[in-house]
Amino acid sequence: MTAPSTSPATLHIRKAAVLGAGVMGAQIAAHLTNAGVETLLFDLPAKEGPKSGIALKAIEHLKKLSPAPLADPALAAAILPANYDEHLDLLKDVDLVIEAIAERMDWKLDLYKKIAGHLSKTAVIGSNTSGLSINGLADVLPEEMRHRFCGVHFFNPPRYMHLVELTPTRHTDPAIVAALEAFLTTTVGKGVVIARDTPNFIGNRIGVFSMLATMHHTEQFGLGFDVVDALTGPAVGRPKSATYRTADVVGLDTMAHVIKTMADTLPDDPWHSYFKAPTWLSTLIEKGALGQKNGAGFYKKVGKDIVVLDLAKQDYRPSQQKASDEVAAILAIRNPAEKFAKLRASQDKQAQFLWATFRDLFHYSAYHLASIADTARDVDLAIRWGYGWKLGPFETWQAAGWQQVAGWIAEDIAAGKAMSKAPLPAWVTDGRTGVHGKDGSWSAADGKAKPRSAHPVYARQLFPDPILGETFDHGTTLWENDGVRLWTLGNDGVGIVSFKTKMHTVNDQVLDGVQHAIGIAEDQLKAVVIWQTSEPFSAGADLKGALGLLQAGRFDDFEKMVANFQRTSMRIKHALVPVVSAVRGLALGGGCEFQMHSARTVAALESYIGLVEAGVGLLPAGGGLHELAIRAAKSHPDDPFEGLKHVFETVAMAKASTSAFDARKLGLLRDSDVVVFNADELLYVAKKVALSLAESGWRPPLYQHAIPVAGDVGRATFQAQLANLQAGYFASEHDVLIATHIADTLCGGNIERGSLVDEQWLLDLERKYFVELAKTEKTQARIAHTMTTGKPLRN
């Protein structure tokens, strides 16, 4: 019997507790802390030292992990260490409890009995189990708590993996599930999929099966682990870590445990005979080769080289990660239907391997869809968000031609080639063209297509992550050129400027387009948001076009381009309507400068922002240094140098932020700028911020005529630091030249300390030094090298 709903439509989560300070528990605590939730991290009492020593050690370890679980290392101090002997009474003030201890049903049940009497009557309890029965866990809780319990399964690493599987029990109050979904989506920034209480839920059920099928066919076709990784990574739209590198990162012992869980909990699965660790995996584990955690698994590092296990030799050899020429050519085919037809028809064993792994993945996903998920959409999103695939299994199948592929699978089942003789479900071959269409995504359990969730939180996602074939209203175009499009969505009076260039780089068409769009907005609109339809926000200036001008000796045209860049930044800053930059992903160089000059920036947490021009031998000249000098003068009017110390290092070392919070620390975002945790809500929030500024009677900042600068004293101090770096061989002569020009500009040039200058003075310095550096042979070599290799050149 389900308890009556006593829960509010919105969860007010001020404080959370994470039970278990292992790898997942500590990182979940870190990400809740990123999101501004006061979090307790519990573990067993330590046998020696402080009783909360296990939690303390885990918190300290968070600062060393890569990728960083904390958006700002200083946030580690906000996580409160606790232990079950001394601190259970602290649970009475907790609104959300997430249990993340080892995958042992008996241990989890014992812990629930221990904490039950200490929780408030409104606390929500979730288990981060990756596959144990949620209903089985709920049964040990007091009856009055069961309606507040469900599965809340984060994927590793929790900060970066978008997926959270939310699994209600038969007792869970639907209002609790809805409120948790809203909290996890907006506050924590996750993509929530509602899962059914079946072993391994959705993501790991399909994802781990895919790895098992890959392992089985690796052996069947006699391929090397490195070759399989070459075939199952970016070449098929999956992460670089592919299959065996992923297993090394996860841990081979963890992988074996997950496989055993599938074997133990799915005895009637038609593929059950394959739910066992291959002999070679068990042998590695017995030898203590557990993957990345102890330096050896399928791969290991020897000096600077990566070597791979060769099963035939029972030893490691140099990795030769490469697809055959025939398969590489097939994988390069853009038409998925043609690509799959050629994979199936090829006699190349690599092609046969790929077809077999896809065939068995499609077969398994279709067979189990009705029992594990509400719709095919949930499966595809779970795999994309939890495993980092570009397309989920059903999307991949549909793109390749649904009925064509279904026929091939049926033929292989009949011929005994498939891993299981289980028939395809009848709905697969009912003449359909796929599982995703205009009416929604197929629900095998309900026998109909279902639209996306109507949960109110998704009204904040104006452009949700689209499923194959899904389209959204792209608004009304007001004006466009080759560089930008100015458009509106709805009738709120907010114009949206989106760039058309690759990586949203900035060229003359973008510069002219932004200025023209702002002019139109001043006449017709209330506000403007600069937002790109996909990441990144902007990779900066178009280096190819800039280098072309330099190599052709067209220095006057080059300087005009720089001046136009500055005009664009100033147009953004002094527009008569507020211009808000909505940043996600990279915002480098000119992209960073545009957001710096905006009335506000609304940045996704995962924004990597930097004035990185020094890396290509230049300095920021789109107004970035000018803006930093103005901010330093405002924050330290009596001694602007104090405000420049930190930002000089940021710019001279071409630092990019590791998060939006880090960008604040680097001085590239302001305290008044807004950080959004869910990038899919970025445009919604940016439009609201822009309208708020407009409705409050927006006026652009006044032009600054009297900016105090650090002058010759500040310049000399920076030069002394640079001389020490060069003497210690930490910086080349050209590095020092670049940094000296950056210091000169930030300090207002070689003038008396405390002198007053205007904005144009600073812009002129920027432009002068930018052009001087661009004319040098070494800077041009740096630009060319970066364009060719994607890496900086030190010369």
CSV table of C-alpha atoms in Angstrom, one decimal, residues 108 155 220 224 317 346 430 489 527 539 554 573 594 680 688 765:
chain,number,residue,atom,x,y,z
A,108,LYS,CA,22.9,-1.4,2.6
A,155,PHE,CA,27.2,8.0,-13.4
A,220,GLN,CA,35.6,-14.7,-31.8
A,224,GLY,CA,43.8,-7.2,-30.5
A,317,ARG,CA,53.6,-4.9,-26.9
A,346,SER,CA,32.6,-7.2,-46.1
A,430,ASP,CA,5.6,-4.4,-38.2
A,489,LEU,CA,11.8,32.9,-30.2
A,527,ALA,CA,17.4,43.0,-25.3
A,539,ALA,CA,36.9,29.4,-30.1
A,554,ARG,CA,48.5,43.3,-45.7
A,573,LYS,CA,29.2,47.1,-24.0
A,594,PHE,CA,32.7,39.5,-26.1
A,680,ASP,CA,20.0,23.0,-21.7
A,688,LYS,CA,15.1,36.0,-18.4
A,765,LEU,CA,47.8,50.2,-26.7
